[in-house]
PDB file of C-alpha atoms in Angstrom:
ATOM      1  CA  UNK A   4     -12.871  18.406  13.195  1.00  0.00           C
ATOM      2  CA  UNK A   5     -12.628  14.766  14.209  1.00  0.00           C
ATOM      3  CA  UNK A   6      -9.754  13.549  16.362  1.00  0.00           C
ATOM      4  CA  UNK A   7      -7.231  11.399  14.476  1.00  0.00           C
ATOM      5  CA  UNK A   8      -6.238   7.935  15.631  1.00  0.00           C
ATOM      6  CA  UNK A   9      -3.524   5.869  13.914  1.00  0.00           C
ATOM      7  CA  UNK A  10      -3.253   2.096  14.229  1.00  0.00           C
ATOM      8  CA  UNK A  11      -0.611  -0.292  12.941  1.00  0.00           C
ATOM      9  CA  UNK A  12      -0.815  -3.859  11.751  1.00  0.00           C
ATOM     10  CA  UNK A  13       1.933  -6.366  12.484  1.00  0.00           C
ATOM     11  CA  UNK A  14       3.639  -6.149   9.087  1.00  0.00           C
ATOM     12  CA  UNK A  15       5.676  -2.983   9.650  1.00  0.00           C
ATOM     13  CA  UNK A  16       5.119  -1.305  13.027  1.00  0.00           C
ATOM     14  CA  UNK A  17       8.369   0.708  12.778  1.00  0.00           C
ATOM     15  CA  UNK A  18       7.146   2.465   9.634  1.00  0.00           C
ATOM     16  CA  UNK A  19       3.772   3.121  11.275  1.00  0.00           C
ATOM     17  CA  UNK A  20       5.521   4.666  14.313  1.00  0.00           C
ATOM     18  CA  UNK A  21       7.525   6.979  12.052  1.00  0.00           C
ATOM     19  CA  UNK A  22       4.405   8.047  10.174  1.00  0.00           C
ATOM     20  CA  UNK A  23       2.544   8.709  13.436  1.00  0.00           C
ATOM     21  CA  UNK A  24       5.503  10.663  14.839  1.00  0.00           C
ATOM     22  CA  UNK A  25       5.662  12.767  11.667  1.00  0.00           C
ATOM     23  CA  UNK A  26       2.070  13.876  12.345  1.00  0.00           C
ATOM     24  CA  UNK A  27       2.665  14.394  16.066  1.00  0.00           C
ATOM     25  CA  UNK A  28       0.581  11.364  17.035  1.00  0.00           C
ATOM     26  CA  UNK A  29       1.174   8.137  18.923  1.00  0.00           C
ATOM     27  CA  UNK A  30      -0.001   4.772  17.680  1.00  0.00           C
ATOM     28  CA  UNK A  31      -3.358   3.681  19.022  1.00  0.00           C
ATOM     29  CA  UNK A  32      -3.790   0.612  21.198  1.00  0.00           C
ATOM     30  CA  UNK A  33      -4.841  -2.333  19.067  1.00  0.00           C
ATOM     31  CA  UNK A  34      -4.282  -5.944  20.050  1.00  0.00           C
ATOM     32  CA  UNK A  35      -3.684  -8.525  17.326  1.00  0.00           C
ATOM     33  CA  UNK A  36      -3.376 -12.141  18.402  1.00  0.00           C
ATOM     34  CA  UNK A  37      -3.869 -15.627  17.016  1.00  0.00           C
ATOM     35  CA  UNK A  38      -5.913 -18.441  18.449  1.00  0.00           C
ATOM     36  CA  UNK A  39      -4.395 -21.940  18.511  1.00  0.00           C
ATOM     37  CA  UNK A  40      -6.284 -22.576  15.279  1.00  0.00           C
ATOM     38  CA  UNK A  41      -4.250 -19.667  13.758  1.00  0.00           C
ATOM     39  CA  UNK A  42      -7.385 -17.528  13.361  1.00  0.00           C
ATOM     40  CA  UNK A  43      -6.712 -13.836  13.891  1.00  0.00           C
ATOM     41  CA  UNK A  44      -8.298 -11.923  16.749  1.00  0.00           C
ATOM     42  CA  UNK A  45      -8.193  -8.122  16.580  1.00  0.00           C
ATOM     43  CA  UNK A  46      -9.356  -5.854  19.408  1.00  0.00           C
ATOM     44  CA  UNK A  47      -9.297  -2.058  19.543  1.00  0.00           C
ATOM     45  CA  UNK A  48      -8.337  -1.418  23.166  1.00  0.00           C
ATOM     46  CA  UNK A  49      -9.511   2.202  23.352  1.00  0.00           C
ATOM     47  CA  UNK A  50     -12.527   4.303  22.467  1.00  0.00           C
ATOM     48  CA  UNK A  51     -12.490   5.365  18.802  1.00  0.00           C
ATOM     49  CA  UNK A  52     -16.167   6.263  18.485  1.00  0.00           C
ATOM     50  CA  UNK A  53     -16.465   9.266  16.145  1.00  0.00           C
ATOM     51  CA  UNK A  54     -12.716   9.403  15.428  1.00  0.00           C
ATOM     52  CA  UNK A  55     -10.913   9.676  12.095  1.00  0.00           C
ATOM     53  CA  UNK A  56      -8.998   6.385  11.988  1.00  0.00           C
ATOM     54  CA  UNK A  57      -5.974   5.513   9.855  1.00  0.00           C
ATOM     55  CA  UNK A  58      -4.926   1.866   9.673  1.00  0.00           C
ATOM     56  CA  UNK A  59      -1.349   1.406   8.409  1.00  0.00           C
ATOM     57  CA  UNK A  60      -0.505  -2.024   7.049  1.00  0.00           C
ATOM     58  CA  UNK A  61       1.717  -3.133   4.189  1.00  0.00           C
ATOM     59  CA  UNK A  62       0.226  -6.205   2.567  1.00  0.00           C
ATOM     60  CA  UNK A  63       3.103  -8.392   1.429  1.00  0.00           C
ATOM     61  CA  UNK A  64       1.130 -11.616   1.794  1.00  0.00           C
ATOM     62  CA  UNK A  65      -2.425 -12.906   1.930  1.00  0.00           C
ATOM     63  CA  UNK A  66      -2.156 -13.083   5.738  1.00  0.00           C
ATOM     64  CA  UNK A  67      -1.232  -9.387   5.918  1.00  0.00           C
ATOM     65  CA  UNK A  68      -4.203  -8.545   3.714  1.00  0.00           C
ATOM     66  CA  UNK A  69      -6.625 -10.542   5.856  1.00  0.00           C
ATOM     67  CA  UNK A  70      -5.234  -8.870   8.980  1.00  0.00           C
ATOM     68  CA  UNK A  71      -5.868  -5.462   7.393  1.00  0.00           C
ATOM     69  CA  UNK A  72      -9.433  -6.378   6.439  1.00  0.00           C
ATOM     70  CA  UNK A  73     -10.172  -7.548   9.984  1.00  0.00           C
ATOM     71  CA  UNK A  74      -8.611  -4.384  11.456  1.00  0.00           C
ATOM     72  CA  UNK A  75     -10.768  -2.197   9.198  1.00  0.00           C
ATOM     73  CA  UNK A  76     -13.899  -4.138  10.125  1.00  0.00           C
ATOM     74  CA  UNK A  77     -13.031  -3.920  13.829  1.00  0.00           C
ATOM     75  CA  UNK A  78     -12.606  -0.133  13.621  1.00  0.00           C
ATOM     76  CA  UNK A  79     -15.874   0.189  11.718  1.00  0.00           C
ATOM     77  CA  UNK A  80     -17.669  -1.902  14.365  1.00  0.00           C
ATOM     78  CA  UNK A  81     -16.151   0.348  17.059  1.00  0.00           C
ATOM     79  CA  UNK A  82     -18.018   3.262  15.398  1.00  0.00           C
ATOM     80  CA  UNK A  83     -15.058   5.131  13.914  1.00  0.00           C
ATOM     81  CA  UNK A  84     -16.227   8.217  11.998  1.00  0.00           C
ATOM     82  CA  UNK A  85     -14.036   7.353   9.024  1.00  0.00           C
ATOM     83  CA  UNK A  86     -11.569   4.531   8.326  1.00  0.00           C
ATOM     84  CA  UNK A  87      -8.661   5.111   5.948  1.00  0.00           C
ATOM     85  CA  UNK A  88      -6.453   2.184   4.960  1.00  0.00           C
ATOM     86  CA  UNK A  89      -2.849   3.303   4.411  1.00  0.00           C
ATOM     87  CA  UNK A  90      -1.141   0.541   2.436  1.00  0.00           C
ATOM     88  CA  UNK A  91       2.511   1.244   1.502  1.00  0.00           C
ATOM     89  CA  UNK A  92       2.679  -2.050  -0.406  1.00  0.00           C
ATOM     90  CA  UNK A  93      -0.426  -3.820  -1.682  1.00  0.00           C
ATOM     91  CA  UNK A  94       0.035  -7.384  -2.872  1.00  0.00           C
ATOM     92  CA  UNK A  95      -1.697  -8.786  -5.970  1.00  0.00           C
ATOM     93  CA  UNK A  96      -1.465  -5.496  -7.884  1.00  0.00           C
ATOM     94  CA  UNK A  97       0.454  -7.177 -10.714  1.00  0.00           C
ATOM     95  CA  UNK A  98      -2.607  -9.308 -11.425  1.00  0.00           C
ATOM     96  CA  UNK A  99      -4.416  -6.583 -13.363  1.00  0.00           C
ATOM     97  CA  UNK A 100      -4.361  -8.224 -16.798  1.00  0.00           C
ATOM     98  CA  UNK A 101      -5.636 -11.546 -18.055  1.00  0.00           C
ATOM     99  CA  UNK A 102      -2.848 -13.223 -20.017  1.00  0.00           C
ATOM    100  CA  UNK A 103      -4.936 -16.320 -20.650  1.00  0.00           C
ATOM    101  CA  UNK A 104      -8.605 -17.216 -20.446  1.00  0.00           C
ATOM    102  CA  UNK A 105      -9.551 -17.911 -16.835  1.00  0.00           C
ATOM    103  CA  UNK A 106      -6.806 -15.794 -15.254  1.00  0.00           C
ATOM    104  CA  UNK A 107      -7.984 -13.724 -12.264  1.00  0.00           C
ATOM    105  CA  UNK A 108      -8.161  -9.940 -12.160  1.00  0.00           C
ATOM    106  CA  UNK A 109      -7.231  -9.853  -8.491  1.00  0.00           C
ATOM    107  CA  UNK A 110      -6.032  -6.241  -8.607  1.00  0.00           C
ATOM    108  CA  UNK A 111      -9.574  -5.117  -9.402  1.00  0.00           C
ATOM    109  CA  UNK A 112     -11.080  -7.291  -6.666  1.00  0.00           C
ATOM    110  CA  UNK A 113      -8.989  -5.933  -3.766  1.00  0.00           C
ATOM    111  CA  UNK A 114     -10.555  -2.446  -3.658  1.00  0.00           C
ATOM    112  CA  UNK A 115     -13.983  -4.123  -3.448  1.00  0.00           C
ATOM    113  CA  UNK A 116     -12.773  -6.219  -0.501  1.00  0.00           C
ATOM    114  CA  UNK A 117     -11.433  -3.126   1.272  1.00  0.00           C
ATOM    115  CA  UNK A 118     -14.743  -1.338   0.768  1.00  0.00           C
ATOM    116  CA  UNK A 119     -16.719  -4.367   1.963  1.00  0.00           C
ATOM    117  CA  UNK A 120     -14.581  -4.489   5.129  1.00  0.00           C
ATOM    118  CA  UNK A 121     -15.550  -0.874   5.857  1.00  0.00           C
ATOM    119  CA  UNK A 122     -12.766   1.312   4.449  1.00  0.00           C
ATOM    120  CA  UNK A 123     -13.927   4.776   3.405  1.00  0.00           C
ATOM    121  CA  UNK A 124     -10.662   5.735   1.744  1.00  0.00           C
ATOM    122  CA  UNK A 125      -7.534   3.873   0.611  1.00  0.00           C
ATOM    123  CA  UNK A 126      -4.023   5.293   0.226  1.00  0.00           C
ATOM    124  CA  UNK A 127      -1.454   3.209  -1.652  1.00  0.00           C
ATOM    125  CA  UNK A 128       2.057   3.799  -2.879  1.00  0.00           C
ATOM    126  CA  UNK A 129       3.534   3.186  -6.320  1.00  0.00           C
ATOM    127  CA  UNK A 130       0.989   0.668  -7.534  1.00  0.00           C
ATOM    128  CA  UNK A 131       2.234  -1.419 -10.430  1.00  0.00           C
ATOM    129  CA  UNK A 132      -0.926  -0.527 -12.346  1.00  0.00           C
ATOM    130  CA  UNK A 133      -2.228   2.845 -11.193  1.00  0.00           C
ATOM    131  CA  UNK A 134      -5.176   2.612 -13.604  1.00  0.00           C
ATOM    132  CA  UNK A 135      -6.811   0.322 -11.022  1.00  0.00           C
ATOM    133  CA  UNK A 136      -7.377   3.445  -8.894  1.00  0.00           C
ATOM    134  CA  UNK A 137      -9.652   4.939 -11.558  1.00  0.00           C
ATOM    135  CA  UNK A 138     -11.748   1.781 -11.875  1.00  0.00           C
ATOM    136  CA  UNK A 139     -12.821   1.383  -8.255  1.00  0.00           C
ATOM    137  CA  UNK A 140     -15.972   2.307  -6.369  1.00  0.00           C
ATOM    138  CA  UNK A 141     -14.024   3.469  -3.327  1.00  0.00           C
ATOM    139  CA  UNK A 142     -12.124   6.694  -2.701  1.00  0.00           C
ATOM    140  CA  UNK A 143      -8.556   5.696  -3.514  1.00  0.00           C
ATOM    141  CA  UNK A 144      -5.303   7.563  -4.109  1.00  0.00           C
ATOM    142  CA  UNK A 145      -1.924   6.296  -5.250  1.00  0.00           C
ATOM    143  CA  UNK A 146       1.077   8.245  -3.967  1.00  0.00           C
ATOM    144  CA  UNK A 147       4.385   8.097  -5.834  1.00  0.00           C
ATOM    145  CA  UNK A 148       7.790   7.884  -4.166  1.00  0.00           C
ATOM    146  CA  UNK A 149       9.531   8.439  -7.503  1.00  0.00           C
ATOM    147  CA  UNK A 150      10.210  12.198  -7.112  1.00  0.00           C
ATOM    148  CA  UNK A 151      11.843  11.674  -3.696  1.00  0.00           C
ATOM    149  CA  UNK A 152      13.844   8.685  -4.962  1.00  0.00           C
ATOM    150  CA  UNK A 153      15.067  10.553  -8.046  1.00  0.00           C
ATOM    151  CA  UNK A 154      16.075  13.545  -5.934  1.00  0.00           C
ATOM    152  CA  UNK A 155      18.011  11.274  -3.542  1.00  0.00           C
ATOM    153  CA  UNK A 156      19.810   9.506  -6.431  1.00  0.00           C
ATOM    154  CA  UNK A 157      20.803  12.784  -8.066  1.00  0.00           C
ATOM    155  CA  UNK A 158      22.085  14.221  -4.772  1.00  0.00           C
ATOM    156  CA  UNK A 159      23.891  11.148  -3.432  1.00  0.00           C
ATOM    157  CA  UNK A 160      25.194   9.118  -6.379  1.00  0.00           C
ATOM    158  CA  UNK A 161      27.809  11.167  -8.201  1.00  0.00           C
ATOM    159  CA  UNK A 162      28.051   9.040 -11.354  1.00  0.00           C
ATOM    160  CA  UNK A 163      24.334   8.305 -11.694  1.00  0.00           C
ATOM    161  CA  UNK A 164      24.204   9.596 -15.275  1.00  0.00           C
ATOM    162  CA  UNK A 165      27.216   7.663 -16.558  1.00  0.00           C
ATOM    163  CA  UNK A 166      26.810   4.301 -14.862  1.00  0.00           C
ATOM    164  CA  UNK A 167      23.089   4.008 -14.248  1.00  0.00           C
ATOM    165  CA  UNK A 168      21.206   0.754 -14.655  1.00  0.00           C
ATOM    166  CA  UNK A 169      17.448   0.521 -14.199  1.00  0.00           C
ATOM    167  CA  UNK A 170      16.170  -2.839 -12.998  1.00  0.00           C
ATOM    168  CA  UNK A 171      12.467  -3.524 -13.178  1.00  0.00           C
ATOM    169  CA  UNK A 172      10.111  -6.458 -12.929  1.00  0.00           C
ATOM    170  CA  UNK A 173       8.255  -5.281 -16.031  1.00  0.00           C
ATOM    171  CA  UNK A 174       8.367  -2.846 -18.949  1.00  0.00           C
ATOM    172  CA  UNK A 175       6.014  -0.355 -17.269  1.00  0.00           C
ATOM    173  CA  UNK A 176       8.233   0.101 -14.210  1.00  0.00           C
ATOM    174  CA  UNK A 177      11.393   0.290 -16.286  1.00  0.00           C
ATOM    175  CA  UNK A 178       9.954   2.928 -18.572  1.00  0.00           C
ATOM    176  CA  UNK A 179       8.708   4.930 -15.570  1.00  0.00           C
ATOM    177  CA  UNK A 180      12.182   4.887 -14.022  1.00  0.00           C
ATOM    178  CA  UNK A 181      13.821   5.852 -17.296  1.00  0.00           C
ATOM    179  CA  UNK A 182      11.451   8.801 -17.831  1.00  0.00           C
ATOM    180  CA  UNK A 183      11.966  10.095 -14.277  1.00  0.00           C
ATOM    181  CA  UNK A 184      15.763   9.919 -14.245  1.00  0.00           C
ATOM    182  CA  UNK A 185      16.921  10.767 -17.736  1.00  0.00           C
ATOM    183  CA  UNK A 186      14.433  10.760 -20.597  1.00  0.00           C
ATOM    184  CA  UNK A 187      17.063  11.958 -23.097  1.00  0.00           C
ATOM    185  CA  UNK A 188      20.080   9.872 -22.089  1.00  0.00           C
ATOM    186  CA  UNK A 189      20.649   6.214 -22.933  1.00  0.00           C
ATOM    187  CA  UNK A 190      20.581   3.979 -19.888  1.00  0.00           C
ATOM    188  CA  UNK A 191      20.786   0.271 -19.454  1.00  0.00           C
ATOM    189  CA  UNK A 192      17.264  -0.997 -18.903  1.00  0.00           C
ATOM    190  CA  UNK A 193      16.790  -4.560 -17.687  1.00  0.00           C
ATOM    191  CA  UNK A 194      13.293  -5.942 -17.293  1.00  0.00           C
ATOM    192  CA  UNK A 195      11.946  -9.336 -16.373  1.00  0.00           C
ATOM    193  CA  UNK A 196       8.924 -10.366 -18.384  1.00  0.00           C
ATOM    194  CA  UNK A 197       6.484 -12.484 -16.359  1.00  0.00           C
ATOM    195  CA  UNK A 198       3.328 -13.761 -17.980  1.00  0.00           C
ATOM    196  CA  UNK A 199       2.607 -16.456 -15.404  1.00  0.00           C
ATOM    197  CA  UNK A 200       3.094 -16.727 -11.631  1.00  0.00           C
TER     198      UNK A 200
END
């Protein structure tokens, strides 16, 4: 069995620490800096040769995504046995459909970028379009927080059935929330339809 090593990007180190602590691990030593030109410089400051590496980085922006790609590549170059990208939030996942001719399918491109950087496996959470997972050429799994969220709502909000309102950025998310909480009861469902950026 290969020794596990967990690294965090700059986007959410507190979450990464909690994840590492949950598994009885400490975060690995990785240095992420910027040159005066704003180029990123990533250095793994310990030996990870032959280790099972997990890189935790939410990607809320293009900069976060580039940082993750460089971290993955750095771990691969340091001869990690396996590199798993753990991405609690992955940007661009709403761009999975072409509304007009010439629109990008960025959601389908990102898994290819992660694979090209050297990721062996990708773990995401609550992707807007989970069908992207089935269309990739990389080992990818999408974990849902919905069961835990529904359980918390039912245990902590006494009037959740009578006064519930589901807010969603699209019909898919709203319908998912409605099915999880109360498929038989009428709820207020508010969605925002966005066909353009």
